[in-house]
mmCIF file of N, CA, C and O in Angstrom:
data_model
loop_
_atom_site.group_PDB
_atom_site.id
_atom_site.type_symbol
_atom_site.label_atom_id
_atom_site.label_comp_id
_atom_site.label_asym_id
_atom_site.label_seq_id
_atom_site.Cartn_x
_atom_site.Cartn_y
_atom_site.Cartn_z
ATOM 1 N N MET A 1 -8.158 -4.185 -31.036
ATOM 2 C CA MET A 1 -8.731 -2.962 -30.540
ATOM 3 C C MET A 1 -7.650 -2.210 -29.763
ATOM 4 O O MET A 1 -6.910 -2.808 -28.991
ATOM 5 N N LEU A 2 -7.590 -0.907 -29.956
ATOM 6 C CA LEU A 2 -6.589 -0.073 -29.293
ATOM 7 C C LEU A 2 -7.247 0.875 -28.297
ATOM 8 O O LEU A 2 -8.319 1.419 -28.564
ATOM 9 N N LEU A 3 -6.598 1.068 -27.179
ATOM 10 C CA LEU A 3 -7.030 2.053 -26.192
ATOM 11 C C LEU A 3 -6.441 3.395 -26.581
ATOM 12 O O LEU A 3 -5.229 3.528 -26.757
ATOM 13 N N ARG A 4 -7.297 4.411 -26.769
ATOM 14 C CA ARG A 4 -6.819 5.748 -27.162
ATOM 15 C C ARG A 4 -6.666 6.697 -25.982
ATOM 16 O O ARG A 4 -5.757 7.507 -25.951
ATOM 17 N N SER A 5 -7.572 6.616 -25.030
ATOM 18 C CA SER A 5 -7.479 7.511 -23.876
ATOM 19 C C SER A 5 -8.101 6.841 -22.662
ATOM 20 O O SER A 5 -8.908 5.926 -22.780
ATOM 21 N N LEU A 6 -7.709 7.347 -21.511
ATOM 22 C CA LEU A 6 -8.131 6.776 -20.240
ATOM 23 C C LEU A 6 -8.360 7.907 -19.253
ATOM 24 O O LEU A 6 -7.538 8.818 -19.143
ATOM 25 N N LYS A 7 -9.500 7.863 -18.555
ATOM 26 C CA LYS A 7 -9.806 8.813 -17.480
ATOM 27 C C LYS A 7 -10.075 8.007 -16.222
ATOM 28 O O LYS A 7 -10.814 7.016 -16.256
ATOM 29 N N ILE A 8 -9.506 8.464 -15.119
ATOM 30 C CA ILE A 8 -9.664 7.758 -13.847
ATOM 31 C C ILE A 8 -10.054 8.768 -12.781
ATOM 32 O O ILE A 8 -9.453 9.840 -12.680
ATOM 33 N N HIS A 9 -11.041 8.411 -11.975
ATOM 34 C CA HIS A 9 -11.451 9.250 -10.849
ATOM 35 C C HIS A 9 -11.564 8.365 -9.609
ATOM 36 O O HIS A 9 -12.399 7.457 -9.557
ATOM 37 N N ASN A 10 -10.676 8.596 -8.637
ATOM 38 C CA ASN A 10 -10.706 7.916 -7.330
ATOM 39 C C ASN A 10 -10.635 6.398 -7.415
ATOM 40 O O ASN A 10 -11.408 5.697 -6.763
ATOM 41 N N PHE A 11 -9.711 5.879 -8.181
ATOM 42 C CA PHE A 11 -9.494 4.441 -8.224
ATOM 43 C C PHE A 11 -8.215 4.152 -7.445
ATOM 44 O O PHE A 11 -7.125 4.547 -7.868
ATOM 45 N N ARG A 12 -8.350 3.509 -6.309
ATOM 46 C CA ARG A 12 -7.236 3.233 -5.389
ATOM 47 C C ARG A 12 -6.491 4.537 -5.100
ATOM 48 O O ARG A 12 -7.082 5.472 -4.608
ATOM 49 N N ASN A 13 -5.197 4.639 -5.435
ATOM 50 C CA ASN A 13 -4.465 5.881 -5.133
ATOM 51 C C ASN A 13 -4.431 6.849 -6.316
ATOM 52 O O ASN A 13 -3.759 7.875 -6.251
ATOM 53 N N LEU A 14 -5.152 6.564 -7.378
ATOM 54 C CA LEU A 14 -5.215 7.454 -8.548
ATOM 55 C C LEU A 14 -6.439 8.352 -8.409
ATOM 56 O O LEU A 14 -7.568 7.895 -8.510
ATOM 57 N N ARG A 15 -6.226 9.628 -8.172
ATOM 58 C CA ARG A 15 -7.345 10.546 -7.946
ATOM 59 C C ARG A 15 -7.925 10.999 -9.286
ATOM 60 O O ARG A 15 -8.788 10.378 -9.824
ATOM 61 N N GLU A 16 -7.459 12.068 -9.840
ATOM 62 C CA GLU A 16 -7.907 12.578 -11.140
ATOM 63 C C GLU A 16 -6.777 12.357 -12.132
ATOM 64 O O GLU A 16 -5.757 13.031 -12.079
ATOM 65 N N THR A 17 -6.968 11.404 -13.036
ATOM 66 C CA THR A 17 -5.914 11.047 -13.979
ATOM 67 C C THR A 17 -6.507 10.981 -15.373
ATOM 68 O O THR A 17 -7.572 10.408 -15.577
ATOM 69 N N ARG A 18 -5.834 11.585 -16.330
ATOM 70 C CA ARG A 18 -6.235 11.525 -17.734
ATOM 71 C C ARG A 18 -5.007 11.217 -18.557
ATOM 72 O O ARG A 18 -3.991 11.887 -18.435
ATOM 73 N N LEU A 19 -5.105 10.189 -19.398
ATOM 74 C CA LEU A 19 -3.984 9.778 -20.234
ATOM 75 C C LEU A 19 -4.427 9.646 -21.679
ATOM 76 O O LEU A 19 -5.488 9.084 -21.955
ATOM 77 N N ASP A 20 -3.618 10.155 -22.588
ATOM 78 C CA ASP A 20 -3.778 9.866 -24.004
ATOM 79 C C ASP A 20 -2.763 8.785 -24.326
ATOM 80 O O ASP A 20 -1.576 8.933 -24.031
ATOM 81 N N ILE A 21 -3.230 7.708 -24.916
ATOM 82 C CA ILE A 21 -2.409 6.528 -25.130
ATOM 83 C C ILE A 21 -1.868 6.523 -26.559
ATOM 84 O O ILE A 21 -2.622 6.712 -27.518
ATOM 85 N N HIS A 22 -0.572 6.298 -26.701
ATOM 86 C CA HIS A 22 0.056 6.193 -28.020
ATOM 87 C C HIS A 22 -0.335 4.852 -28.640
ATOM 88 O O HIS A 22 -0.407 3.839 -27.937
ATOM 89 N N PRO A 23 -0.566 4.788 -29.937
ATOM 90 C CA PRO A 23 -1.050 3.539 -30.548
ATOM 91 C C PRO A 23 -0.034 2.404 -30.607
ATOM 92 O O PRO A 23 -0.415 1.249 -30.787
ATOM 93 N N THR A 24 1.268 2.685 -30.443
ATOM 94 C CA THR A 24 2.236 1.589 -30.552
ATOM 95 C C THR A 24 3.047 1.335 -29.298
ATOM 96 O O THR A 24 3.288 0.191 -28.952
ATOM 97 N N ARG A 25 3.503 2.375 -28.611
ATOM 98 C CA ARG A 25 4.357 2.166 -27.426
ATOM 99 C C ARG A 25 4.003 3.129 -26.312
ATOM 100 O O ARG A 25 3.849 4.324 -26.524
ATOM 101 N N ASN A 26 3.942 2.560 -25.113
ATOM 102 C CA ASN A 26 3.717 3.352 -23.908
ATOM 103 C C ASN A 26 4.568 2.766 -22.800
ATOM 104 O O ASN A 26 4.674 1.549 -22.672
ATOM 105 N N PHE A 27 5.172 3.627 -22.014
ATOM 106 C CA PHE A 27 6.033 3.197 -20.921
ATOM 107 C C PHE A 27 5.427 3.676 -19.612
ATOM 108 O O PHE A 27 5.033 4.824 -19.493
ATOM 109 N N ILE A 28 5.363 2.793 -18.657
ATOM 110 C CA ILE A 28 4.863 3.123 -17.326
ATOM 111 C C ILE A 28 6.004 2.889 -16.351
ATOM 112 O O ILE A 28 6.486 1.770 -16.220
ATOM 113 N N PHE A 29 6.447 3.946 -15.701
ATOM 114 C CA PHE A 29 7.538 3.794 -14.746
ATOM 115 C C PHE A 29 7.327 4.745 -13.579
ATOM 116 O O PHE A 29 6.611 5.728 -13.684
ATOM 117 N N GLY A 30 7.927 4.413 -12.461
ATOM 118 C CA GLY A 30 7.815 5.230 -11.261
ATOM 119 C C GLY A 30 8.281 4.446 -10.053
ATOM 120 O O GLY A 30 8.581 3.254 -10.138
ATOM 121 N N ASP A 31 8.350 5.131 -8.932
ATOM 122 C CA ASP A 31 8.746 4.497 -7.682
ATOM 123 C C ASP A 31 7.670 3.528 -7.210
ATOM 124 O O ASP A 31 6.548 3.508 -7.727
ATOM 125 N N ASN A 32 8.015 2.751 -6.190
ATOM 126 C CA ASN A 32 7.052 1.838 -5.580
ATOM 127 C C ASN A 32 5.859 2.623 -5.027
ATOM 128 O O ASN A 32 6.010 3.736 -4.532
ATOM 129 N N ALA A 33 4.675 2.026 -5.131
ATOM 130 C CA ALA A 33 3.433 2.579 -4.576
ATOM 131 C C ALA A 33 3.000 3.887 -5.231
ATOM 132 O O ALA A 33 2.317 4.696 -4.622
ATOM 133 N N GLN A 34 3.359 4.084 -6.479
ATOM 134 C CA GLN A 34 2.961 5.295 -7.187
ATOM 135 C C GLN A 34 1.724 5.091 -8.059
ATOM 136 O O GLN A 34 1.202 6.045 -8.606
ATOM 137 N N GLY A 35 1.276 3.839 -8.247
ATOM 138 C CA GLY A 35 0.048 3.588 -8.985
ATOM 139 C C GLY A 35 0.221 2.896 -10.323
ATOM 140 O O GLY A 35 -0.731 2.829 -11.105
ATOM 141 N N LYS A 36 1.392 2.345 -10.601
ATOM 142 C CA LYS A 36 1.612 1.674 -11.896
ATOM 143 C C LYS A 36 0.683 0.477 -12.067
ATOM 144 O O LYS A 36 0.010 0.349 -13.096
ATOM 145 N N THR A 37 0.600 -0.370 -11.079
ATOM 146 C CA THR A 37 -0.272 -1.543 -11.160
ATOM 147 C C THR A 37 -1.735 -1.121 -11.136
ATOM 148 O O THR A 37 -2.572 -1.722 -11.824
ATOM 149 N N ASN A 38 -2.065 -0.079 -10.405
ATOM 150 C CA ASN A 38 -3.435 0.428 -10.379
ATOM 151 C C ASN A 38 -3.860 0.919 -11.761
ATOM 152 O O ASN A 38 -5.005 0.728 -12.165
ATOM 153 N N LEU A 39 -2.946 1.528 -12.477
ATOM 154 C CA LEU A 39 -3.226 1.970 -13.841
ATOM 155 C C LEU A 39 -3.539 0.776 -14.742
ATOM 156 O O LEU A 39 -4.536 0.781 -15.476
ATOM 157 N N ILE A 40 -2.725 -0.259 -14.665
ATOM 158 C CA ILE A 40 -2.968 -1.469 -15.449
ATOM 159 C C ILE A 40 -4.301 -2.110 -15.032
ATOM 160 O O ILE A 40 -5.061 -2.597 -15.867
ATOM 161 N N GLU A 41 -4.594 -2.067 -13.746
ATOM 162 C CA GLU A 41 -5.843 -2.634 -13.242
ATOM 163 C C GLU A 41 -7.066 -1.918 -13.821
ATOM 164 O O GLU A 41 -8.082 -2.553 -14.122
ATOM 165 N N THR A 42 -6.990 -0.600 -14.016
ATOM 166 C CA THR A 42 -8.121 0.130 -14.596
ATOM 167 C C THR A 42 -8.367 -0.294 -16.045
ATOM 168 O O THR A 42 -9.518 -0.406 -16.472
ATOM 169 N N ILE A 43 -7.303 -0.545 -16.786
ATOM 170 C CA ILE A 43 -7.454 -1.007 -18.169
ATOM 171 C C ILE A 43 -8.101 -2.390 -18.181
ATOM 172 O O ILE A 43 -9.018 -2.653 -18.958
ATOM 173 N N TYR A 44 -7.651 -3.264 -17.318
ATOM 174 C CA TYR A 44 -8.238 -4.604 -17.185
ATOM 175 C C TYR A 44 -9.714 -4.492 -16.809
ATOM 176 O O TYR A 44 -10.570 -5.192 -17.357
ATOM 177 N N LEU A 45 -10.020 -3.593 -15.884
ATOM 178 C CA LEU A 45 -11.400 -3.379 -15.446
ATOM 179 C C LEU A 45 -12.288 -2.979 -16.615
ATOM 180 O O LEU A 45 -13.403 -3.481 -16.767
ATOM 181 N N LEU A 46 -11.806 -2.088 -17.475
ATOM 182 C CA LEU A 46 -12.587 -1.667 -18.637
ATOM 183 C C LEU A 46 -12.808 -2.816 -19.623
ATOM 184 O O LEU A 46 -13.843 -2.889 -20.276
ATOM 185 N N CYS A 47 -11.846 -3.688 -19.732
ATOM 186 C CA CYS A 47 -11.952 -4.809 -20.679
ATOM 187 C C CYS A 47 -12.817 -5.948 -20.160
ATOM 188 O O CYS A 47 -13.544 -6.584 -20.931
ATOM 189 N N PHE A 48 -12.738 -6.237 -18.871
ATOM 190 C CA PHE A 48 -13.398 -7.419 -18.318
ATOM 191 C C PHE A 48 -14.439 -7.112 -17.240
ATOM 192 O O PHE A 48 -15.024 -8.032 -16.675
ATOM 193 N N THR A 49 -14.641 -5.845 -16.913
ATOM 194 C CA THR A 49 -15.579 -5.349 -15.888
ATOM 195 C C THR A 49 -15.325 -5.910 -14.496
ATOM 196 O O THR A 49 -16.210 -5.941 -13.654
ATOM 197 N N LYS A 50 -14.099 -6.361 -14.260
ATOM 198 C CA LYS A 50 -13.719 -6.814 -12.915
ATOM 199 C C LYS A 50 -12.218 -6.606 -12.736
ATOM 200 O O LYS A 50 -11.475 -6.466 -13.700
ATOM 201 N N SER A 51 -11.800 -6.607 -11.503
ATOM 202 C CA SER A 51 -10.392 -6.444 -11.157
ATOM 203 C C SER A 51 -9.671 -7.783 -11.220
ATOM 204 O O SER A 51 -10.267 -8.827 -10.965
ATOM 205 N N PHE A 52 -8.383 -7.736 -11.527
ATOM 206 C CA PHE A 52 -7.582 -8.958 -11.440
ATOM 207 C C PHE A 52 -6.951 -9.108 -10.060
ATOM 208 O O PHE A 52 -6.314 -10.111 -9.776
ATOM 209 N N ARG A 53 -7.157 -8.120 -9.179
ATOM 210 C CA ARG A 53 -6.534 -8.143 -7.856
ATOM 211 C C ARG A 53 -7.503 -8.452 -6.729
ATOM 212 O O ARG A 53 -7.093 -8.848 -5.643
ATOM 213 N N THR A 54 -8.794 -8.221 -6.927
ATOM 214 C CA THR A 54 -9.768 -8.436 -5.863
ATOM 215 C C THR A 54 -11.117 -8.812 -6.455
ATOM 216 O O THR A 54 -11.403 -8.478 -7.598
ATOM 217 N N LYS A 55 -11.921 -9.491 -5.665
ATOM 218 C CA LYS A 55 -13.291 -9.803 -6.078
ATOM 219 C C LYS A 55 -14.270 -8.756 -5.563
ATOM 220 O O LYS A 55 -15.423 -8.727 -5.977
ATOM 221 N N GLU A 56 -13.819 -7.914 -4.664
ATOM 222 C CA GLU A 56 -14.681 -6.921 -4.020
ATOM 223 C C GLU A 56 -14.402 -5.530 -4.578
ATOM 224 O O GLU A 56 -13.320 -4.987 -4.392
ATOM 225 N N ASP A 57 -15.389 -4.942 -5.242
ATOM 226 C CA ASP A 57 -15.207 -3.622 -5.855
ATOM 227 C C ASP A 57 -14.910 -2.529 -4.834
ATOM 228 O O ASP A 57 -14.178 -1.591 -5.132
ATOM 229 N N TYR A 58 -15.467 -2.629 -3.642
ATOM 230 C CA TYR A 58 -15.251 -1.580 -2.646
ATOM 231 C C TYR A 58 -13.769 -1.442 -2.271
ATOM 232 O O TYR A 58 -13.346 -0.389 -1.796
ATOM 233 N N GLU A 59 -12.964 -2.479 -2.488
ATOM 234 C CA GLU A 59 -11.544 -2.405 -2.174
ATOM 235 C C GLU A 59 -10.785 -1.473 -3.131
ATOM 236 O O GLU A 59 -9.664 -1.074 -2.837
ATOM 237 N N CYS A 60 -11.384 -1.125 -4.241
ATOM 238 C CA CYS A 60 -10.748 -0.229 -5.212
ATOM 239 C C CYS A 60 -11.029 1.246 -4.921
ATOM 240 O O CYS A 60 -10.450 2.125 -5.551
ATOM 241 N N VAL A 61 -11.928 1.516 -3.983
ATOM 242 C CA VAL A 61 -12.267 2.887 -3.601
ATOM 243 C C VAL A 61 -11.291 3.355 -2.526
ATOM 244 O O VAL A 61 -11.016 2.612 -1.582
ATOM 245 N N PRO A 62 -10.764 4.577 -2.635
ATOM 246 C CA PRO A 62 -9.894 5.087 -1.561
ATOM 247 C C PRO A 62 -10.626 5.098 -0.219
ATOM 248 O O PRO A 62 -11.853 5.194 -0.170
ATOM 249 N N PHE A 63 -9.867 5.012 0.865
ATOM 250 C CA PHE A 63 -10.460 4.927 2.201
ATOM 251 C C PHE A 63 -11.444 6.063 2.489
ATOM 252 O O PHE A 63 -12.491 5.844 3.060
ATOM 253 N N GLU A 64 -11.116 7.272 2.079
ATOM 254 C CA GLU A 64 -11.971 8.414 2.381
ATOM 255 C C GLU A 64 -13.066 8.611 1.335
ATOM 256 O O GLU A 64 -13.895 9.497 1.463
ATOM 257 N N GLY A 65 -13.116 7.784 0.302
ATOM 258 C CA GLY A 65 -14.064 7.963 -0.790
ATOM 259 C C GLY A 65 -15.262 7.042 -0.715
ATOM 260 O O GLY A 65 -15.356 6.151 0.131
ATOM 261 N N THR A 66 -16.200 7.270 -1.627
ATOM 262 C CA THR A 66 -17.396 6.445 -1.705
ATOM 263 C C THR A 66 -17.574 5.813 -3.081
ATOM 264 O O THR A 66 -18.434 4.957 -3.249
ATOM 265 N N GLU A 67 -16.778 6.260 -4.078
ATOM 266 C CA GLU A 67 -16.968 5.756 -5.429
ATOM 267 C C GLU A 67 -15.687 5.873 -6.256
ATOM 268 O O GLU A 67 -14.760 6.581 -5.876
ATOM 269 N N TYR A 68 -15.687 5.152 -7.369
ATOM 270 C CA TYR A 68 -14.664 5.352 -8.399
ATOM 271 C C TYR A 68 -15.355 5.396 -9.750
ATOM 272 O O TYR A 68 -16.481 4.920 -9.905
ATOM 273 N N PHE A 69 -14.679 5.994 -10.712
ATOM 274 C CA PHE A 69 -15.182 6.048 -12.084
ATOM 275 C C PHE A 69 -14.002 5.929 -13.025
ATOM 276 O O PHE A 69 -12.990 6.608 -12.852
ATOM 277 N N VAL A 70 -14.125 5.038 -14.003
ATOM 278 C CA VAL A 70 -13.063 4.801 -14.984
ATOM 279 C C VAL A 70 -13.698 4.850 -16.371
ATOM 280 O O VAL A 70 -14.755 4.254 -16.599
ATOM 281 N N GLU A 71 -13.077 5.586 -17.287
ATOM 282 C CA GLU A 71 -13.556 5.692 -18.669
ATOM 283 C C GLU A 71 -12.422 5.384 -19.629
ATOM 284 O O GLU A 71 -11.283 5.760 -19.378
ATOM 285 N N GLY A 72 -12.756 4.771 -20.740
ATOM 286 C CA GLY A 72 -11.766 4.517 -21.769
ATOM 287 C C GLY A 72 -12.357 4.650 -23.155
ATOM 288 O O GLY A 72 -13.519 4.294 -23.383
ATOM 289 N N ASP A 73 -11.567 5.181 -24.082
ATOM 290 C CA ASP A 73 -11.950 5.252 -25.491
ATOM 291 C C ASP A 73 -11.115 4.236 -26.250
ATOM 292 O O ASP A 73 -9.878 4.309 -26.236
ATOM 293 N N PHE A 74 -11.792 3.310 -26.897
ATOM 294 C CA PHE A 74 -11.152 2.260 -27.682
ATOM 295 C C PHE A 74 -11.514 2.466 -29.145
ATOM 296 O O PHE A 74 -12.582 2.992 -29.457
ATOM 297 N N VAL A 75 -10.653 2.009 -30.051
ATOM 298 C CA VAL A 75 -10.961 2.073 -31.474
ATOM 299 C C VAL A 75 -10.518 0.775 -32.142
ATOM 300 O O VAL A 75 -9.485 0.211 -31.795
ATOM 301 N N ARG A 76 -11.331 0.312 -33.078
ATOM 302 C CA ARG A 76 -10.996 -0.871 -33.872
ATOM 303 C C ARG A 76 -10.296 -0.434 -35.156
ATOM 304 O O ARG A 76 -10.336 0.736 -35.527
ATOM 305 N N LYS A 77 -9.700 -1.359 -35.841
ATOM 306 C CA LYS A 77 -9.052 -1.053 -37.120
ATOM 307 C C LYS A 77 -10.057 -0.551 -38.150
ATOM 308 O O LYS A 77 -9.695 0.128 -39.097
ATOM 309 N N THR A 78 -11.328 -0.867 -37.949
ATOM 310 C CA THR A 78 -12.380 -0.422 -38.867
ATOM 311 C C THR A 78 -12.871 0.988 -38.532
ATOM 312 O O THR A 78 -13.867 1.443 -39.083
ATOM 313 N N ASN A 79 -12.181 1.684 -37.610
ATOM 314 C CA ASN A 79 -12.532 3.025 -37.133
ATOM 315 C C ASN A 79 -13.829 3.068 -36.328
ATOM 316 O O ASN A 79 -14.401 4.125 -36.138
ATOM 317 N N LEU A 80 -14.285 1.944 -35.870
ATOM 318 C CA LEU A 80 -15.430 1.894 -34.978
ATOM 319 C C LEU A 80 -14.926 2.185 -33.570
ATOM 320 O O LEU A 80 -14.036 1.493 -33.071
ATOM 321 N N SER A 81 -15.473 3.219 -32.949
ATOM 322 C CA SER A 81 -15.022 3.640 -31.618
ATOM 323 C C SER A 81 -15.961 3.126 -30.539
ATOM 324 O O SER A 81 -17.175 3.066 -30.738
ATOM 325 N N HIS A 82 -15.406 2.776 -29.412
ATOM 326 C CA HIS A 82 -16.171 2.342 -28.245
ATOM 327 C C HIS A 82 -15.738 3.194 -27.064
ATOM 328 O O HIS A 82 -14.550 3.282 -26.756
ATOM 329 N N HIS A 83 -16.689 3.813 -26.411
ATOM 330 C CA HIS A 83 -16.427 4.554 -25.185
ATOM 331 C C HIS A 83 -17.055 3.748 -24.054
ATOM 332 O O HIS A 83 -18.253 3.501 -24.064
ATOM 333 N N ILE A 84 -16.234 3.337 -23.113
ATOM 334 C CA ILE A 84 -16.708 2.495 -22.021
ATOM 335 C C ILE A 84 -16.446 3.204 -20.696
ATOM 336 O O ILE A 84 -15.344 3.720 -20.472
ATOM 337 N N GLY A 85 -17.429 3.223 -19.850
ATOM 338 C CA GLY A 85 -17.292 3.803 -18.529
ATOM 339 C C GLY A 85 -17.811 2.844 -17.478
ATOM 340 O O GLY A 85 -18.845 2.200 -17.681
ATOM 341 N N ILE A 86 -17.097 2.750 -16.380
ATOM 342 C CA ILE A 86 -17.541 1.921 -15.259
ATOM 343 C C ILE A 86 -17.511 2.775 -13.997
ATOM 344 O O ILE A 86 -16.488 3.370 -13.668
ATOM 345 N N ARG A 87 -18.649 2.827 -13.344
ATOM 346 C CA ARG A 87 -18.778 3.574 -12.093
ATOM 347 C C ARG A 87 -19.168 2.595 -10.994
ATOM 348 O O ARG A 87 -20.049 1.759 -11.184
ATOM 349 N N TYR A 88 -18.504 2.738 -9.856
ATOM 350 C CA TYR A 88 -18.872 1.957 -8.679
ATOM 351 C C TYR A 88 -19.107 2.923 -7.536
ATOM 352 O O TYR A 88 -18.297 3.816 -7.275
ATOM 353 N N HIS A 89 -20.227 2.749 -6.856
ATOM 354 C CA HIS A 89 -20.550 3.522 -5.660
ATOM 355 C C HIS A 89 -20.826 2.526 -4.546
ATOM 356 O O HIS A 89 -21.496 1.506 -4.772
ATOM 357 N N LYS A 90 -20.309 2.798 -3.361
ATOM 358 C CA LYS A 90 -20.436 1.851 -2.248
ATOM 359 C C LYS A 90 -21.882 1.499 -1.933
ATOM 360 O O LYS A 90 -22.164 0.388 -1.496
ATOM 361 N N GLN A 91 -22.823 2.425 -2.140
ATOM 362 C CA GLN A 91 -24.226 2.143 -1.833
ATOM 363 C C GLN A 91 -25.012 1.671 -3.053
ATOM 364 O O GLN A 91 -25.979 0.944 -2.912
ATOM 365 N N GLU A 92 -24.598 2.062 -4.251
ATOM 366 C CA GLU A 92 -25.369 1.754 -5.459
ATOM 367 C C GLU A 92 -24.811 0.586 -6.265
ATOM 368 O O GLU A 92 -25.482 0.064 -7.139
ATOM 369 N N GLY A 93 -23.571 0.190 -6.009
ATOM 370 C CA GLY A 93 -22.960 -0.895 -6.761
ATOM 371 C C GLY A 93 -22.280 -0.413 -8.031
ATOM 372 O O GLY A 93 -21.992 0.764 -8.190
ATOM 373 N N LYS A 94 -22.075 -1.350 -8.952
ATOM 374 C CA LYS A 94 -21.326 -1.068 -10.182
ATOM 375 C C LYS A 94 -22.280 -0.909 -11.361
ATOM 376 O O LYS A 94 -23.231 -1.664 -11.506
ATOM 377 N N HIS A 95 -21.974 0.094 -12.204
ATOM 378 C CA HIS A 95 -22.749 0.353 -13.411
ATOM 379 C C HIS A 95 -21.788 0.518 -14.579
ATOM 380 O O HIS A 95 -20.754 1.173 -14.456
ATOM 381 N N LYS A 96 -22.163 -0.053 -15.710
ATOM 382 C CA LYS A 96 -21.335 0.035 -16.914
ATOM 383 C C LYS A 96 -22.071 0.864 -17.951
ATOM 384 O O LYS A 96 -23.289 0.741 -18.111
ATOM 385 N N GLN A 97 -21.321 1.715 -18.663
ATOM 386 C CA GLN A 97 -21.872 2.512 -19.755
ATOM 387 C C GLN A 97 -21.029 2.218 -20.991
ATOM 388 O O GLN A 97 -19.814 2.113 -20.902
ATOM 389 N N ASN A 98 -21.690 2.088 -22.134
ATOM 390 C CA ASN A 98 -20.980 1.764 -23.366
ATOM 391 C C ASN A 98 -21.617 2.532 -24.513
ATOM 392 O O ASN A 98 -22.826 2.478 -24.699
ATOM 393 N N TRP A 99 -20.803 3.269 -25.266
ATOM 394 C CA TRP A 99 -21.255 3.965 -26.449
ATOM 395 C C TRP A 99 -20.409 3.529 -27.625
ATOM 396 O O TRP A 99 -19.207 3.358 -27.506
ATOM 397 N N THR A 100 -21.025 3.358 -28.768
ATOM 398 C CA THR A 100 -20.306 2.969 -29.983
ATOM 399 C C THR A 100 -20.607 4.005 -31.060
ATOM 400 O O THR A 100 -21.737 4.450 -31.206
ATOM 401 N N LYS A 101 -19.575 4.383 -31.822
ATOM 402 C CA LYS A 101 -19.767 5.321 -32.919
ATOM 403 C C LYS A 101 -18.753 5.047 -34.011
ATOM 404 O O LYS A 101 -17.700 4.454 -33.768
ATOM 405 N N THR A 102 -19.049 5.475 -35.208
ATOM 406 C CA THR A 102 -18.127 5.339 -36.327
ATOM 407 C C THR A 102 -17.459 6.685 -36.552
ATOM 408 O O THR A 102 -18.137 7.713 -36.636
ATOM 409 N N ASP A 103 -16.121 6.692 -36.603
ATOM 410 C CA ASP A 103 -15.392 7.945 -36.846
ATOM 411 C C ASP A 103 -15.410 8.314 -38.308
ATOM 412 O O ASP A 103 -15.466 7.528 -39.180
#
């Protein structure tokens, strides 16, 4: 399964981020504390519905925020598409959304 696009809203230090992912090669580079690991963490979150860095979802919300939202579009070799979204709100908890369609 390939990740085609990624949307991030208020996940750690990533505020409003939208990425279109190349199917074969992608490079992530930048200075320290710019969000490279946070970006990888959002992909992991979409795949496994949990962080590899913490057991507590509230730790992924920026200090001044109350929620995060992460969306990803995945596609299989059979052209079956999956749109997955995970929203966490400090008062409501975590919710997962999943849509499947054939292209």
